[in-house]
CSV table of C-alpha atoms in Angstrom, one decimal:
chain,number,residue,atom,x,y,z
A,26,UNK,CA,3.9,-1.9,-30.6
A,27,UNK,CA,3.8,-4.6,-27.5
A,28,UNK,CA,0.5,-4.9,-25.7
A,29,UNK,CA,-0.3,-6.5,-22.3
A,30,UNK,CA,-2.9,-7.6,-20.5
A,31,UNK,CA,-6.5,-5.8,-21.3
A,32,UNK,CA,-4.9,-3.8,-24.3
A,33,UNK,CA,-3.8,-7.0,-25.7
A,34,UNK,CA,-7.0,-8.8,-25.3
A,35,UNK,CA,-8.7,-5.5,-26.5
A,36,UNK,CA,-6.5,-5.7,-29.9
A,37,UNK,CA,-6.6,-9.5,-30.1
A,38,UNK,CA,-2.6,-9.6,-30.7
A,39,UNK,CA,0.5,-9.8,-28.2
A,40,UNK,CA,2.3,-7.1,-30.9
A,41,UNK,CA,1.2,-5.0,-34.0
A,42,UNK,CA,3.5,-3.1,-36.6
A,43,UNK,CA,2.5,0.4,-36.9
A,44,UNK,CA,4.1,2.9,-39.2
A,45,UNK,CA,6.0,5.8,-37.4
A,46,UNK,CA,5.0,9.1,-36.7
A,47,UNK,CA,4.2,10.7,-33.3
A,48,UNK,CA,3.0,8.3,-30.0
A,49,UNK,CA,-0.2,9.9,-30.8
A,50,UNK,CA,-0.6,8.9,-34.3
A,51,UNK,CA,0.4,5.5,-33.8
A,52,UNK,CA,-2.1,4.8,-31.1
A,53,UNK,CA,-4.6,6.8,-33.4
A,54,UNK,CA,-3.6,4.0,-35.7
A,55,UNK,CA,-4.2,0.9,-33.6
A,56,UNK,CA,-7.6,2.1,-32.6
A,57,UNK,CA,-8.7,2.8,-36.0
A,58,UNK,CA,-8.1,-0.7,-36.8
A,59,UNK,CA,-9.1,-2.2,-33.7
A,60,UNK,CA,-12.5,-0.5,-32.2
A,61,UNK,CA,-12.1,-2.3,-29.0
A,62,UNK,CA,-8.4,-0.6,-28.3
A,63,UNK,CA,-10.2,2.9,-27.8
A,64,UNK,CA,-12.1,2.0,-24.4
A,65,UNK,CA,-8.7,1.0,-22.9
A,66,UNK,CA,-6.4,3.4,-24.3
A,67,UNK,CA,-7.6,6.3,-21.7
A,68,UNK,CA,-6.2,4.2,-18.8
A,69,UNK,CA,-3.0,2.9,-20.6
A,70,UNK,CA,0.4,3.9,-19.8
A,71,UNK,CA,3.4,3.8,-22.3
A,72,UNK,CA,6.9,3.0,-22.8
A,73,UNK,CA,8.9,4.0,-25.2
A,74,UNK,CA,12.0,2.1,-26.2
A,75,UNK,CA,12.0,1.4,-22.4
A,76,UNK,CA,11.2,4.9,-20.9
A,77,UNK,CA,8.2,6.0,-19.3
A,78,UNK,CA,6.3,8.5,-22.3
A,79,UNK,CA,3.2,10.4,-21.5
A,80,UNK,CA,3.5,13.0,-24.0
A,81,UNK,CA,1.4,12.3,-27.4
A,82,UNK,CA,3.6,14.5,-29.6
A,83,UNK,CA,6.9,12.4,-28.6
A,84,UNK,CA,8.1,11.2,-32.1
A,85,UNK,CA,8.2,7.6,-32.4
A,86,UNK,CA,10.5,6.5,-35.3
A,87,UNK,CA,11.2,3.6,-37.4
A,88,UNK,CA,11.9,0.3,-35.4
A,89,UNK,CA,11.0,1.7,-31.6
A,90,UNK,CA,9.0,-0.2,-29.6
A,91,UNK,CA,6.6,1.4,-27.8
A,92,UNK,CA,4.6,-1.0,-25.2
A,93,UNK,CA,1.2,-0.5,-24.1
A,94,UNK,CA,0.7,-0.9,-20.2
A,95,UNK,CA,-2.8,-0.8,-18.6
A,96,UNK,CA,-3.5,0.1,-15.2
A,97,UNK,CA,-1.4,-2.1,-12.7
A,98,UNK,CA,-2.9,-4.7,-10.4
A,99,UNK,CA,-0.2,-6.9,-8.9
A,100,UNK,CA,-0.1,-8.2,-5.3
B,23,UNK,CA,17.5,-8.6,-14.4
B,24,UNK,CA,14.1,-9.5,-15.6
B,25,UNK,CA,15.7,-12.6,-16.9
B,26,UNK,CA,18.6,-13.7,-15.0
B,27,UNK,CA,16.4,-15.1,-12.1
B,28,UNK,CA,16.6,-13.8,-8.7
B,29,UNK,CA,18.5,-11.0,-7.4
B,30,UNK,CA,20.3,-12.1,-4.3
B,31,UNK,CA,22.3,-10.3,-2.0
B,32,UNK,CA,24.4,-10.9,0.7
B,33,UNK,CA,26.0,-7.5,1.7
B,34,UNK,CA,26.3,-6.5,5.2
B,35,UNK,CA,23.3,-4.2,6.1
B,36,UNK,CA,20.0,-2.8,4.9
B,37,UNK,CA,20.3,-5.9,2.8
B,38,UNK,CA,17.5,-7.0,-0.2
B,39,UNK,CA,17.9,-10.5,0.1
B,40,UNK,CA,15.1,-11.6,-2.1
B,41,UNK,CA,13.3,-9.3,-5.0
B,42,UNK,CA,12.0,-11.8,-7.6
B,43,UNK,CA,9.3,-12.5,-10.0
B,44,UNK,CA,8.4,-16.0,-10.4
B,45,UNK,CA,5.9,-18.6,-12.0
B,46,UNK,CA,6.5,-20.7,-8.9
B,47,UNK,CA,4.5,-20.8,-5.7
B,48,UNK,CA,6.0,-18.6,-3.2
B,49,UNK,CA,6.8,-19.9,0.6
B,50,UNK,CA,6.3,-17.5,2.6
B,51,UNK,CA,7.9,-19.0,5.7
B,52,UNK,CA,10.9,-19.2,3.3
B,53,UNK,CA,10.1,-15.9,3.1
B,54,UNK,CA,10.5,-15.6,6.8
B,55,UNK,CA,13.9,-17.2,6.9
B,56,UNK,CA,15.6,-14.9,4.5
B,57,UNK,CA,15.5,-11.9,6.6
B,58,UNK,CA,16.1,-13.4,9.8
B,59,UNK,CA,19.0,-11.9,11.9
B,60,UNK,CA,20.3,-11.5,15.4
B,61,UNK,CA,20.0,-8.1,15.3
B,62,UNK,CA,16.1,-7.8,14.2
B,63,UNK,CA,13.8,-7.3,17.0
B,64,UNK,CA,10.9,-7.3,14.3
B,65,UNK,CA,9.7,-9.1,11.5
B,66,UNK,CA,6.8,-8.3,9.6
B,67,UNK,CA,5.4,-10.0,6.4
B,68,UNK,CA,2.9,-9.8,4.3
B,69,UNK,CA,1.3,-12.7,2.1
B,70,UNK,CA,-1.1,-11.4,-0.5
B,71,UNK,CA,-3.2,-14.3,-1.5
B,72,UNK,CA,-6.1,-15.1,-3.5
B,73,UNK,CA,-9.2,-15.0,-3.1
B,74,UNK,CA,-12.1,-17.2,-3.8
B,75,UNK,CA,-14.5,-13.8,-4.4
B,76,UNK,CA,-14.3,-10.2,-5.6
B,77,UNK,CA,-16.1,-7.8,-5.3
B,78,UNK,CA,-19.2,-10.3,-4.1
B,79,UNK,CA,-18.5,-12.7,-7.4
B,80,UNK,CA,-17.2,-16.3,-6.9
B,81,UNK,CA,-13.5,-16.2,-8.7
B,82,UNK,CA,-12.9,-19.7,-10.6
B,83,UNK,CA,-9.5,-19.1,-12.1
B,84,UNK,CA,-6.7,-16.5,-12.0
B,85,UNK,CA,-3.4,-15.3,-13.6
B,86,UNK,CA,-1.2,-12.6,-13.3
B,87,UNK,CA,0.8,-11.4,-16.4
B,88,UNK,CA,4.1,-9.6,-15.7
B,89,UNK,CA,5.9,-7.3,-17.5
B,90,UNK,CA,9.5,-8.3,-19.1
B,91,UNK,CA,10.8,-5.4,-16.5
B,92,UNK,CA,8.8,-6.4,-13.3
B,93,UNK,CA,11.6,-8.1,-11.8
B,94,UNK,CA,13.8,-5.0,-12.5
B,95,UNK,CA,10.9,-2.9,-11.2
B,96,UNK,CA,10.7,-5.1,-8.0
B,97,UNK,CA,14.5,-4.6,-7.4
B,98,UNK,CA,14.0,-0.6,-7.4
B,99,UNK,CA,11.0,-0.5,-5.4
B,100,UNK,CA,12.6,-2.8,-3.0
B,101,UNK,CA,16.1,-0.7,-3.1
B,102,UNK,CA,13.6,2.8,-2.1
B,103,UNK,CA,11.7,1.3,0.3
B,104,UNK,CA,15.4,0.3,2.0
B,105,UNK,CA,16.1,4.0,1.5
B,106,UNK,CA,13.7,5.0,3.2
B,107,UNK,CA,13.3,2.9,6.2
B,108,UNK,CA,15.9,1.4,8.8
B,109,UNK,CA,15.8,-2.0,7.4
B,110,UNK,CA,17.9,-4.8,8.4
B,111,UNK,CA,16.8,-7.0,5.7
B,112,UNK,CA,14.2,-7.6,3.5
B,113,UNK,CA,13.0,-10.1,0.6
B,114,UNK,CA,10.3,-9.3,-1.8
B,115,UNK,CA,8.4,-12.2,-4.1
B,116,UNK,CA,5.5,-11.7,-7.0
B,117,UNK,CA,4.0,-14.5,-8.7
B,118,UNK,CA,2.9,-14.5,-12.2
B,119,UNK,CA,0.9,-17.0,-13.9
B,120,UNK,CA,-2.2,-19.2,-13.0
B,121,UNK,CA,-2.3,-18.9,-9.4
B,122,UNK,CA,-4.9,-21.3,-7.6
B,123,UNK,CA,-7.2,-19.9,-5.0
B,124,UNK,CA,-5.5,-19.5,-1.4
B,125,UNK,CA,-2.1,-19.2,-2.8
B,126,UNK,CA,-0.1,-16.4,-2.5
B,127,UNK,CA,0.6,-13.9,-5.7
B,128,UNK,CA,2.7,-11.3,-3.0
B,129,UNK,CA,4.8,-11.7,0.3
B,130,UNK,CA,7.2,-9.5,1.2
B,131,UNK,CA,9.2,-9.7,4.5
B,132,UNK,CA,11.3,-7.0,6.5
B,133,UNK,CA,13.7,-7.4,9.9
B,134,UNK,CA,14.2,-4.1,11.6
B,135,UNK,CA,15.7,-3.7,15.0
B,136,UNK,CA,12.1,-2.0,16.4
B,137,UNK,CA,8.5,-2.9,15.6
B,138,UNK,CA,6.9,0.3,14.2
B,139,UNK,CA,9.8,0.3,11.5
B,140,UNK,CA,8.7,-3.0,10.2
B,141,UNK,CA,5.0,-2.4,9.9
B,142,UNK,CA,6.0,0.7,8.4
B,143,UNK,CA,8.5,-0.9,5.9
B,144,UNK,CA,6.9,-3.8,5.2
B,145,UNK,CA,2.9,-1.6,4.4
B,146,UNK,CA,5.3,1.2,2.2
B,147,UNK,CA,7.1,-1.8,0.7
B,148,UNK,CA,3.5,-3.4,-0.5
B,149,UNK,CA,2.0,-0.5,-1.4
B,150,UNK,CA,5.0,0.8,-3.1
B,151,UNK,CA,4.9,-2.7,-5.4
B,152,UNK,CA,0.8,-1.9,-5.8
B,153,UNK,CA,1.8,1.0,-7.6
B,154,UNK,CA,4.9,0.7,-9.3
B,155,UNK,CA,4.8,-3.0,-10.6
B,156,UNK,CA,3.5,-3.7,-14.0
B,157,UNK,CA,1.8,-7.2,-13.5
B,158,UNK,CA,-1.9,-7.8,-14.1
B,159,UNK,CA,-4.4,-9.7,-12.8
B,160,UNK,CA,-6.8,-11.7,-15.1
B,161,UNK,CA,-10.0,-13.1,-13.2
B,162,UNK,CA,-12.4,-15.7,-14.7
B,163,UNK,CA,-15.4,-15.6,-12.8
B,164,UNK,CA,-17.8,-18.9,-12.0
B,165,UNK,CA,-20.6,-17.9,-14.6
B,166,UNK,CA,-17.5,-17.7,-17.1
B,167,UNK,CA,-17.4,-14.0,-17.6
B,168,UNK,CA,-13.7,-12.5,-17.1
B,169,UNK,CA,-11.8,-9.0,-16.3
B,170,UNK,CA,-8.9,-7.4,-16.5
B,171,UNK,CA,-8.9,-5.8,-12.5
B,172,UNK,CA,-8.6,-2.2,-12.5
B,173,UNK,CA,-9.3,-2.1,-16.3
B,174,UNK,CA,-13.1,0.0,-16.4
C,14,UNK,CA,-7.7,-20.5,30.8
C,15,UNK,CA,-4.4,-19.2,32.3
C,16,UNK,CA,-4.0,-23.2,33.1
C,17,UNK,CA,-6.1,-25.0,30.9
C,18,UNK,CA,-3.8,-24.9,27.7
C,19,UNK,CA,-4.1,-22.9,24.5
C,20,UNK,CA,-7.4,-21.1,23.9
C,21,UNK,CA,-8.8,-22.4,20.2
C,22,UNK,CA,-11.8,-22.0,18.6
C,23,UNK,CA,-13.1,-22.7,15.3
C,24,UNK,CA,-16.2,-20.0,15.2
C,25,UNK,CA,-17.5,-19.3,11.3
C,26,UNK,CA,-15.7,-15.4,11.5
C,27,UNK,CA,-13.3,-13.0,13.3
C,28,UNK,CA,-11.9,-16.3,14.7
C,29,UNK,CA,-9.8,-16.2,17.4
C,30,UNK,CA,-7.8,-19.4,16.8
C,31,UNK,CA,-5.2,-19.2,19.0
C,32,UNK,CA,-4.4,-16.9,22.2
C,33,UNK,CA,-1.6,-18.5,24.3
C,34,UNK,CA,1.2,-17.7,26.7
C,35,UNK,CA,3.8,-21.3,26.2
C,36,UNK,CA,7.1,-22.0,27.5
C,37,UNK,CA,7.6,-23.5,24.4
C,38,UNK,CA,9.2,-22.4,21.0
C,39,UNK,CA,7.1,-20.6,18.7
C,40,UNK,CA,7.0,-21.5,15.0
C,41,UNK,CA,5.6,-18.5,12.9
C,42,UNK,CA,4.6,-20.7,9.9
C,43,UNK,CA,2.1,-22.9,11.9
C,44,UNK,CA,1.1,-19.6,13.5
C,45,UNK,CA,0.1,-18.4,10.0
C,46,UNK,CA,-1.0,-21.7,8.3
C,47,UNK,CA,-3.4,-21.0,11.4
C,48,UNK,CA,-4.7,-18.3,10.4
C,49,UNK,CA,-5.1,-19.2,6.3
C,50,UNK,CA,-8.6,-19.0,5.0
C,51,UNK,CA,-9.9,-19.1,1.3
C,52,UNK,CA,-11.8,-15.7,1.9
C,53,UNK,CA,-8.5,-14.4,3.3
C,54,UNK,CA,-7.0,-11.3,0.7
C,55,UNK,CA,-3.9,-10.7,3.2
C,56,UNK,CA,-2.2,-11.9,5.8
C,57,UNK,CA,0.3,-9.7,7.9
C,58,UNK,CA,2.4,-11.4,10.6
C,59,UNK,CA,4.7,-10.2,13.7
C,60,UNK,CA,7.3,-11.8,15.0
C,61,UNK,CA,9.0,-10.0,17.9
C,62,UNK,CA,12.6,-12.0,18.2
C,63,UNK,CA,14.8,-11.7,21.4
C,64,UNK,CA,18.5,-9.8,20.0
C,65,UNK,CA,21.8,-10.0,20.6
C,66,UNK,CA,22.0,-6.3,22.1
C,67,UNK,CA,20.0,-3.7,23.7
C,68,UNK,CA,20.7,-0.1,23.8
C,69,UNK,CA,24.0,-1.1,22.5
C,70,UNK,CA,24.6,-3.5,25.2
C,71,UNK,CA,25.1,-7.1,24.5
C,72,UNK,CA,22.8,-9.3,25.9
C,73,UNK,CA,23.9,-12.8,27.2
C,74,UNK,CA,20.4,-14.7,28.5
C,75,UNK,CA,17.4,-13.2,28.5
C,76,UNK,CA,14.1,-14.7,30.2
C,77,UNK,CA,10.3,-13.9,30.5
C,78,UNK,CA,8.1,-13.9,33.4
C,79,UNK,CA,4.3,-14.0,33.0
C,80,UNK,CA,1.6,-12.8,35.6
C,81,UNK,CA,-1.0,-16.2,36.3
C,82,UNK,CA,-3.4,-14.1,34.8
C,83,UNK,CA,-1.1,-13.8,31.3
C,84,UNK,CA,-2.9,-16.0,29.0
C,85,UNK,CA,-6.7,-14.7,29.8
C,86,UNK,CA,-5.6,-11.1,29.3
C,87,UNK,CA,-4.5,-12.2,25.9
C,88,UNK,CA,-7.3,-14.1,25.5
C,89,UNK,CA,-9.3,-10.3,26.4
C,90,UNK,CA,-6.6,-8.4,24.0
C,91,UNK,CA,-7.4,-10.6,21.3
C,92,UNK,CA,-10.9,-10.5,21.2
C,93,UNK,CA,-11.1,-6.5,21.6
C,94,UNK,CA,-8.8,-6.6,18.2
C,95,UNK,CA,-11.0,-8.5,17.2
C,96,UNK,CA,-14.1,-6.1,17.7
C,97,UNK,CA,-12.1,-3.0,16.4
C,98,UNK,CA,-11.1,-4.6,13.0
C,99,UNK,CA,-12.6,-6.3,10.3
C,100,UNK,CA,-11.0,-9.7,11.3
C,101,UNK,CA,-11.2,-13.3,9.3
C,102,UNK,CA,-8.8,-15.3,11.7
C,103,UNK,CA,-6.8,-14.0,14.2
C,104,UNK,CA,-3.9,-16.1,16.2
C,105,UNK,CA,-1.4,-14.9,19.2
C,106,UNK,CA,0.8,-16.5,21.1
C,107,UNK,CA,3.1,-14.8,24.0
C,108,UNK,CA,6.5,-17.4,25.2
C,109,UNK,CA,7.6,-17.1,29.0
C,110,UNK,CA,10.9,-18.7,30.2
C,111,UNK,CA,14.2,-18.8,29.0
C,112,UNK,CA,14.6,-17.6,25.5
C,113,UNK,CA,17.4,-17.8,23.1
C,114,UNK,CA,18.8,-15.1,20.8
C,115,UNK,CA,17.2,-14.6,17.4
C,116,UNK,CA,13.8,-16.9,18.5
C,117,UNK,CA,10.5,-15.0,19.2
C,118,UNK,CA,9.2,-14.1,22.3
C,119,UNK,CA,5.7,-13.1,20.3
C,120,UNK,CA,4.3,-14.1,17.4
C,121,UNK,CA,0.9,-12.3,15.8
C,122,UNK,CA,-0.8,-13.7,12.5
C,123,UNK,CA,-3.6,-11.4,11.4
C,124,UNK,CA,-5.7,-12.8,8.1
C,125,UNK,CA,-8.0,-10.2,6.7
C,126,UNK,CA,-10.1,-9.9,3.4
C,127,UNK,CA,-7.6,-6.3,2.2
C,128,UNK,CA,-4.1,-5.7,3.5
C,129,UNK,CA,-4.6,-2.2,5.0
C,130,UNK,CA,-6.6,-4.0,7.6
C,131,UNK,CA,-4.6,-6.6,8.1
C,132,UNK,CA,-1.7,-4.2,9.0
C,133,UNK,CA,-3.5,-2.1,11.4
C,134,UNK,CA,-5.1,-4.9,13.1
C,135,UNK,CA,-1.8,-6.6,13.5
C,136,UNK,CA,0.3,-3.4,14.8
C,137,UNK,CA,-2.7,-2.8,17.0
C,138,UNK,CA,-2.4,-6.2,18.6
C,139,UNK,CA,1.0,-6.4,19.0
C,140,UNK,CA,0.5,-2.4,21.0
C,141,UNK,CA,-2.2,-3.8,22.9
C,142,UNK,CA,-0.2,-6.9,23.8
C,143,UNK,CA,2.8,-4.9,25.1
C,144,UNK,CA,0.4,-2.4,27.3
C,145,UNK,CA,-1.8,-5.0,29.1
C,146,UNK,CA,-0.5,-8.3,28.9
C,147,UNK,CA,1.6,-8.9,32.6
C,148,UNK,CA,4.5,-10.4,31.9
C,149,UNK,CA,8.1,-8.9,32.2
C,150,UNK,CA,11.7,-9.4,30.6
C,151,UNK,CA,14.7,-10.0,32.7
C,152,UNK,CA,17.9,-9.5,30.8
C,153,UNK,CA,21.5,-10.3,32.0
C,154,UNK,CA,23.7,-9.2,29.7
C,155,UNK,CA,28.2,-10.0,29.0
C,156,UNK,CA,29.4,-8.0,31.6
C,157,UNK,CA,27.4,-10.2,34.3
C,158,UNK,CA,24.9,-7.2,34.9
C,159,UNK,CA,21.4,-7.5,34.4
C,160,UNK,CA,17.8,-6.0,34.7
C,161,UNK,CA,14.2,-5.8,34.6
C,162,UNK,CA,13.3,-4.3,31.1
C,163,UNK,CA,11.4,-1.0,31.4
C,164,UNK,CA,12.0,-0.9,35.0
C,165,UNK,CA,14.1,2.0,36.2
D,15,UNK,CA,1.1,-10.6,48.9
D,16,UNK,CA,2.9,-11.7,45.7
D,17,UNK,CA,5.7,-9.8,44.4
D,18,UNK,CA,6.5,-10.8,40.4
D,19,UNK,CA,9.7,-9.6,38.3
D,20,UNK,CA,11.4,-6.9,39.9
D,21,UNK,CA,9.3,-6.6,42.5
D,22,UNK,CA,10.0,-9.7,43.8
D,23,UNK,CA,13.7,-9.1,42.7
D,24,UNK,CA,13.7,-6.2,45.3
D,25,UNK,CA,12.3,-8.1,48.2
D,26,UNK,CA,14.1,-11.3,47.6
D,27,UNK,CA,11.0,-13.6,48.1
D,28,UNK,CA,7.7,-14.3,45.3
D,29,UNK,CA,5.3,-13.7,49.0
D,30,UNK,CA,5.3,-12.3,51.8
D,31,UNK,CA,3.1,-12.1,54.5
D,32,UNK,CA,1.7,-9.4,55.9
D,33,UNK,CA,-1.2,-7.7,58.7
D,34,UNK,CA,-4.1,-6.3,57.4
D,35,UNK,CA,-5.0,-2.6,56.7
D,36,UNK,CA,-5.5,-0.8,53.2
D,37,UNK,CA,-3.6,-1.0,50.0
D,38,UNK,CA,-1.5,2.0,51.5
D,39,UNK,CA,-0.5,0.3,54.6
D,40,UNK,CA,0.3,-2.7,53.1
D,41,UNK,CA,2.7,-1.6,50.9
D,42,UNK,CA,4.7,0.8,53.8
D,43,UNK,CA,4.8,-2.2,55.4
D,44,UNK,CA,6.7,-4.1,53.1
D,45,UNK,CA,8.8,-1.0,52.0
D,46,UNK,CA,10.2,-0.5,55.9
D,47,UNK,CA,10.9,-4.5,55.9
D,48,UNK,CA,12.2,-4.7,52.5
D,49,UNK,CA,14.6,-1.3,51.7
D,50,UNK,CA,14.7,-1.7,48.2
D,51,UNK,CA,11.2,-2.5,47.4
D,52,UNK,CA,10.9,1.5,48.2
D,53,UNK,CA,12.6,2.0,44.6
D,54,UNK,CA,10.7,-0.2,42.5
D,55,UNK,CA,7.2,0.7,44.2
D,56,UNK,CA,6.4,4.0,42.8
D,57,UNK,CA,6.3,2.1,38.9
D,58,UNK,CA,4.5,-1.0,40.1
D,59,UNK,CA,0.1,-1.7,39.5
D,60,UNK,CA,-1.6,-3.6,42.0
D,61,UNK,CA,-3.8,-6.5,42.2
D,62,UNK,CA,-6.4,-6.5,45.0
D,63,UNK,CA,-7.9,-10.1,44.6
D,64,UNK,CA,-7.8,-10.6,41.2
D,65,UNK,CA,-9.0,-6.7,40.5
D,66,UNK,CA,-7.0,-3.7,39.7
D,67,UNK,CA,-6.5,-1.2,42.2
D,68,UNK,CA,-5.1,2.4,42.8
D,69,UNK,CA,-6.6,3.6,45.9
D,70,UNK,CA,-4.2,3.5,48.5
D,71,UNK,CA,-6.9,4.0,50.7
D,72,UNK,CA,-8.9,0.6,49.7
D,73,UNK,CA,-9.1,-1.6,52.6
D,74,UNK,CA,-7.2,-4.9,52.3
D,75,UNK,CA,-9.2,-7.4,54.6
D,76,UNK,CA,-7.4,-10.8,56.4
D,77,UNK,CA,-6.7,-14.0,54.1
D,78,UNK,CA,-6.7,-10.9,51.1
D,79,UNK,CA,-4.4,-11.6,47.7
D,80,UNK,CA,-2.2,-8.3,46.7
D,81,UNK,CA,-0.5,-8.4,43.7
D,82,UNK,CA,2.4,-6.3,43.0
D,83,UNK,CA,3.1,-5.9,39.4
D,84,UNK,CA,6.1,-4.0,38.0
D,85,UNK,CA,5.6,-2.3,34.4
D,86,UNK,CA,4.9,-5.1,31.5
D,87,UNK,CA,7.6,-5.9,29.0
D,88,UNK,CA,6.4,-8.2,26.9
D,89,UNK,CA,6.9,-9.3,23.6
């Protein structure tokens, strides 16, 4: 899992390994390790594997990236 | 795209001359340049710079973190907004990176034959970027405390 | 001030900086640099260029007249954009005489401290510039004919 | 008076001269000397010493400026 900006700083690291399951469970996972991670996770987007994924039960298997995306703020 | 540099075109009409992500400053009259053409009766840009407060706080330093895709974003947003509007040409520039007070993190420039078109291109076209780009923006504020904008 | 040269202040805020009617060539980077301003979040700029055709006819020379009383009434438009918008720094500037294809005949540099006011003032001055300001466009186009733009 | 743009186009000189009356007068005046001034007339705003003016009616006194302004096409 790839995290920017505020979710990074939230979880301290630019990646973390997570084990597969669901995009639920793995964000379930992160934020039971990092407390931090759960104050930004409302407002996150997500990719998976390069595609847009809003829906929790989306399996996520072994060696897909998914990347966390907070709230935009360019320009 | 994201890492090939920027994309340039030079095709006849409704051209995207410029839709780049960069670390270095942005010129906007270079900007300016890239869309002119004999047949534009308007050109509008628009230079999104920073600011030295937000929000009533003093801002001491700044960054913007990009996405690996933002240029490749960029080149879509740019390609609907050129959909959508009569454009002539048009360039498109975000900055990423520490970006010192005054300078510009956004300018985007459009040429269109008639002048409501190009305030109308060039407003969908920043908004459009607002929205879809996925670049953040880290402020570090003068009594040292920091944010993530648009993070609660 | 129709005679006495461009009309510049340097006031703390909603600065007028620059409302002029010149024969000569108007650079839209100096225009812009003018207005630049650390409290500045956006800067939207117009620049209305003279073209190669019009309604499909090409145009050869092209040349604009301006009423004595040009530069004060863009001294008055500027100031009432001025009082409608939230405006940092503000700078117009209106050419008169011969002017080449693809150079501007108006240029409009709006800075503002968030771009969806920087937009509206600047489409609102341009507007305001084309309703009141008294100056006129004589065309001649390939075929040897000419006219009086908007004049039936 | 002084004729700008078109107007002046249509009369073939930037002043002419001519007796006092009102804004009305003045104008027919010009309009049976100059034929096609009649054309352009009917589009053009008028200066009455420096001030707008629509009345045909308003007097125009001796030594009086009129300007005749065709419709602006700036910028």
């Amino acid at each position: 899992m790839h995290l920017f900006a505020a979710a990074r700083a939230a979880v301290g690291e630019p990646m973390v390994t997570v084990e597969a399951g669901t995009l639920g469970s793995v964000l379930d996972s992160v934020a039971s390790r990092y407390s931090d991670f759960a104050r930004v996770r409302p407002q996150c987007s997500y990719l998976l594997d390069e595609v847009s994924c809003t829906d929790p039960s989306t399996p996520v298997g072994d060696g897909s990236r998914v990347d966390v995306l907070p709230p935009f703020a360019g320009g | 795209m994201a890492d090939s540099g920027p994309a340039v075109n030079n095709g006849p009409m409704g051209e995207i001359r410029l839709a780049e992500v960069t670390e270095k400053v942005i010129d906007a009259p270079t900007m300016e340049r890239l869309v002119e053409d004999d047949r534009a009766g308007a050109i509008v840009s628009f230079s999104g710079n920073v600011r030295d407060h937000d929000h009533g706080r003093s801002v001491a330093t700044l960054d913007y973190e990009g996405h690996p895709s933002a240029e490749a974003v960029l080149a879509e947003v740019a390609k609907e907004i050129e959909g959508r509007f009569d454009v002539i040409a048009l360039a498109v520039s975000h900055r990423v990176g520490p970006i010192p007070i005054g300078e510009a993190a956004l300018v985007a420039a459009v040429a269109t034959a008639h002048r409501g078109e190009a305030f109308a291109a060039c407003q969908a076209l920043v908004d459009l970027v607002k929205e879809k780009l996925p670049v953040w923006k880290h402020q570090v504020f003068s009594d040292g405390t920091d944010e993530w904008v648009n993070c609660a």
